Amino acid sequence: DAKTTQPNSMESNEEEPVHLPCNHSTISGTDYIHWYRQLPSQGPEYVIHGLTSNVNNRMASLAIAEDRKSSTLILHRATLRDAAVYYCILSDMRFGAGTRLTVKP
Amino acid sequence: GAGVSQSPSNKVTEKGKDVELRCDPISGHTALYWYRQSLGQGLEFLIYFQGNSAPDKSGLPSDRFSAERTGGSVSTLTIQRTQQEDSAVYLCASSLNQRTTYGPRDEQFFGPGTRLTVL
């Protein structure tokens, strides 16, 4: 079973920031936190990953709580192409149902 | 090709028949993963290969499922005596280096999947 919990769905307006939360209260000290997303009719694609410190890349930012029991994926300006299912997973690579993000124009 | 490829893209079979699904990882990637995704569900981990060996088979749902990898490259997932509940999209992913205790050292690149329908 997945060790992460995420909201089933979220909505955002285009060009606004989006904060996608993830809880992983049973995370171990060696677990990385990974985020992938799956666009409609495609395989998942890597977004970002981190261990303790916040991470930034060209796609998104990852904010990790100090106790590492939760994290937040931040899309700074949502576009229609960001509409997808976003998965937060730990090192065991067990995917849950993810969060379906809808972006409204 | 530049990415992970899978074949066939679609497979329709009758209950009780055997099927083979193929995955061609990105050249040079030593780690290979199989997942399946039922309609409207998240991904379910099946098996992980490092080279030709499979240190983690814990996700295979039954002994009807098996997988092999040859030459550190192509992998085949075989489902024997298919059942209707096996209907799903089967996804393959590869990454450059091995999975460690800390999880994949590198990002996984996913193929487009094989949609399996068991009638």
Coordinates of C-alpha atoms in Angstrom, one line a residue:
Chain A
D1 CA 0.0 0.0 0.0
A2 CA 1.1 3.6 -0.7
K3 CA 2.6 5.3 2.3
T4 CA 1.5 8.8 1.2
T5 CA -1.9 10.5 1.3
Q6 CA -3.0 13.2 -1.1
P7 CA -6.3 14.9 -1.8
N8 CA -8.2 13.2 -4.6
S9 CA -8.6 16.4 -6.6
M10 CA -7.8 20.1 -6.7
E11 CA -8.7 23.0 -9.0
S12 CA -6.7 26.0 -9.9
N13 CA -7.0 29.0 -12.2
E14 CA -4.6 29.5 -15.0
E15 CA -1.6 31.5 -14.2
E16 CA -2.1 31.2 -10.5
P17 CA 0.1 29.3 -8.1
V18 CA -0.9 25.8 -7.1
H19 CA 0.1 24.1 -3.9
L20 CA -0.4 20.3 -3.9
P21 CA 0.0 18.7 -0.4
C22 CA 1.1 15.3 0.5
N23 CA 1.2 13.6 3.9
H24 CA 3.8 10.9 4.6
S25 CA 3.7 10.6 8.4
T26 CA 5.5 7.2 8.4
I27 CA 8.4 8.3 6.3
S28 CA 11.8 6.8 7.3
G29 CA 15.0 8.8 7.7
T30 CA 16.3 7.4 4.4
D31 CA 13.2 7.9 2.2
Y32 CA 13.4 10.4 -0.6
I33 CA 10.1 12.2 -1.5
H34 CA 9.4 11.9 -5.2
W35 CA 6.7 13.7 -7.3
Y36 CA 5.6 12.4 -10.7
R37 CA 2.7 13.6 -12.9
Q38 CA 0.6 11.8 -15.4
L39 CA -1.0 13.7 -18.3
P40 CA -4.1 12.3 -19.9
S41 CA -3.3 9.1 -21.9
Q42 CA 0.4 9.2 -21.2
G43 CA 2.8 7.5 -18.8
P44 CA 3.9 9.3 -15.7
E45 CA 6.8 11.8 -15.9
Y46 CA 9.2 12.9 -13.3
V47 CA 8.7 16.3 -11.7
I48 CA 11.0 16.6 -8.7
H49 CA 12.4 14.9 -5.7
G50 CA 14.1 15.8 -2.4
L51 CA 15.2 14.5 0.9
T52 CA 15.2 17.3 3.5
S53 CA 15.9 20.7 1.9
N54 CA 13.5 22.5 -0.3
V55 CA 14.2 21.9 -4.0
N56 CA 13.6 23.9 -7.1
N57 CA 13.8 23.0 -10.8
R58 CA 12.4 24.3 -14.0
M59 CA 9.1 22.6 -13.5
A60 CA 8.3 23.1 -9.9
S61 CA 9.4 23.6 -6.3
L62 CA 9.2 21.1 -3.5
A63 CA 8.8 22.3 0.0
I64 CA 9.5 19.7 2.7
A65 CA 8.3 20.1 6.3
E66 CA 11.0 20.2 8.9
D67 CA 9.7 16.9 10.4
R68 CA 9.5 15.5 6.9
K69 CA 6.0 14.2 7.5
S70 CA 4.5 16.3 4.8
S71 CA 5.6 18.1 1.6
T72 CA 4.1 20.4 -0.9
L73 CA 4.6 20.6 -4.6
I74 CA 4.4 24.1 -5.8
L75 CA 3.6 25.1 -9.4
H76 CA 4.3 28.7 -9.6
R77 CA 2.1 29.6 -12.5
A78 CA -0.4 26.9 -13.5
T79 CA -1.0 26.5 -17.2
L80 CA -3.6 24.4 -19.0
R81 CA -0.9 21.9 -19.8
D82 CA -0.3 21.3 -16.1
A83 CA -3.7 19.5 -15.8
A84 CA -2.7 16.0 -14.8
V85 CA -2.7 13.5 -11.9
Y86 CA 0.1 14.3 -9.5
Y87 CA 1.7 11.5 -7.5
C88 CA 3.7 11.9 -4.3
I89 CA 5.7 8.7 -3.6
L90 CA 8.5 7.6 -1.3
S91 CA 11.5 5.4 -2.0
D92 CA 9.5 2.2 -2.2
M93 CA 7.9 3.6 -5.4
R94 CA 4.4 2.6 -4.4
F95 CA 2.1 5.0 -6.1
G96 CA -1.3 5.9 -4.6
A97 CA -4.3 7.4 -6.5
G98 CA -2.6 10.9 -6.6
T99 CA -4.3 14.3 -6.9
R100 CA -6.1 15.1 -10.1
L101 CA -5.4 18.8 -10.8
T102 CA -7.8 20.7 -13.0
V103 CA -6.7 24.0 -14.4
K104 CA -9.4 26.5 -15.4
P105 CA -8.8 29.1 -18.0
Chain B
G1 CA 14.7 5.5 -30.1
A2 CA 15.2 8.1 -27.4
G3 CA 12.6 6.9 -25.0
V4 CA 11.2 3.8 -23.4
S5 CA 9.1 1.8 -25.9
Q6 CA 6.6 -0.9 -25.2
S7 CA 4.8 -3.4 -27.4
P8 CA 2.1 -4.1 -28.3
S9 CA 0.3 -0.8 -27.6
N10 CA -2.9 -2.7 -27.3
K11 CA -3.6 -6.3 -26.7
V12 CA -7.0 -8.0 -26.5
T13 CA -7.1 -11.6 -25.4
E14 CA -9.5 -14.2 -24.2
K15 CA -9.7 -15.4 -20.7
G16 CA -7.3 -18.2 -20.0
K17 CA -4.8 -17.4 -22.7
D18 CA -1.2 -16.4 -22.0
V19 CA 0.2 -12.9 -23.0
E20 CA 3.6 -11.5 -23.3
L21 CA 4.3 -7.8 -23.0
R22 CA 7.6 -6.3 -24.1
C23 CA 9.6 -3.3 -22.8
D24 CA 12.6 -1.7 -24.5
P25 CA 14.3 0.6 -21.9
I26 CA 16.4 3.6 -22.8
S27 CA 19.8 2.4 -23.9
G28 CA 22.3 2.2 -21.0
H29 CA 19.7 2.3 -18.3
T30 CA 20.4 -0.4 -15.8
A31 CA 17.2 -0.3 -13.7
L32 CA 13.8 -1.3 -15.1
Y33 CA 10.4 -1.3 -13.4
W34 CA 7.0 -2.7 -14.3
Y35 CA 3.8 -1.2 -13.0
R36 CA 0.1 -1.7 -13.9
Q37 CA -2.7 0.8 -13.8
S38 CA -6.3 -0.2 -13.7
L39 CA -8.9 2.2 -15.0
G40 CA -9.1 5.3 -12.9
Q41 CA -6.6 4.0 -10.4
G42 CA -3.0 4.8 -9.5
L43 CA 0.0 2.8 -10.5
E44 CA 0.6 -0.5 -8.8
F45 CA 4.3 -1.6 -8.6
L46 CA 4.9 -5.1 -9.9
I47 CA 8.7 -5.8 -10.2
Y48 CA 12.1 -4.1 -10.3
F49 CA 15.1 -5.3 -12.3
Q50 CA 18.7 -4.3 -11.7
G51 CA 20.5 -5.6 -14.8
N52 CA 19.1 -9.0 -15.4
S53 CA 18.2 -9.8 -11.8
A54 CA 15.1 -8.9 -10.0
P55 CA 15.8 -8.0 -6.4
D56 CA 12.2 -6.9 -5.8
K57 CA 9.4 -9.0 -7.1
S58 CA 7.1 -8.2 -4.2
G59 CA 4.4 -6.5 -6.4
L60 CA 3.6 -9.5 -8.6
P61 CA 0.0 -10.3 -7.7
S62 CA 0.1 -14.0 -8.3
D63 CA 2.3 -16.8 -9.7
R64 CA 0.6 -16.3 -13.0
F65 CA 2.7 -13.3 -13.4
S66 CA 6.4 -13.5 -14.3
A67 CA 9.0 -11.3 -15.9
E68 CA 12.5 -11.6 -17.2
R69 CA 15.2 -9.3 -18.6
T70 CA 17.9 -10.4 -20.9
G71 CA 21.2 -8.7 -21.9
G72 CA 20.5 -6.0 -19.3
S73 CA 18.1 -4.5 -21.8
V74 CA 14.7 -5.8 -23.1
S75 CA 12.2 -7.1 -20.5
T76 CA 9.2 -9.3 -21.0
L77 CA 6.3 -9.5 -18.6
T78 CA 4.3 -12.7 -19.0
I79 CA 0.8 -13.3 -17.7
Q80 CA -0.4 -16.9 -17.8
R81 CA -4.0 -18.0 -17.9
T82 CA -5.2 -14.4 -18.0
Q83 CA -8.2 -13.3 -16.0
Q84 CA -10.6 -10.4 -16.5
E85 CA -9.2 -8.7 -13.5
D86 CA -5.8 -8.6 -15.3
S87 CA -7.2 -6.0 -17.7
A88 CA -5.2 -2.8 -17.2
V89 CA -2.5 -0.6 -18.7
Y90 CA 0.9 -2.1 -18.0
L91 CA 3.7 0.5 -17.8
C92 CA 7.4 0.0 -17.9
A93 CA 10.0 2.5 -16.7
S94 CA 13.7 2.7 -16.7
S95 CA 16.3 4.7 -14.9
L96 CA 20.0 5.1 -15.4
N97 CA 21.2 3.7 -12.1
Q98 CA 20.1 1.2 -9.6
R99 CA 17.5 1.8 -6.9
T100 CA 19.0 2.2 -3.5
T101 CA 17.7 2.2 0.0
Y102 CA 17.0 5.8 -0.6
G103 CA 14.9 5.1 -3.7
P104 CA 15.8 5.6 -7.3
R105 CA 19.1 7.4 -7.7
D106 CA 17.8 8.8 -11.0
E107 CA 14.4 9.8 -12.3
Q108 CA 12.3 7.1 -14.0
F109 CA 11.4 7.4 -17.6
F110 CA 8.1 5.8 -18.4
G111 CA 7.0 4.1 -21.6
P112 CA 3.5 4.7 -23.2
G113 CA 2.2 1.5 -21.8
T114 CA 0.4 -1.6 -23.1
R115 CA -3.4 -1.6 -22.7
L116 CA -4.4 -5.2 -22.0
T117 CA -8.1 -6.2 -22.3
V118 CA -9.1 -9.7 -21.2
L119 CA -12.5 -10.7 -22.5

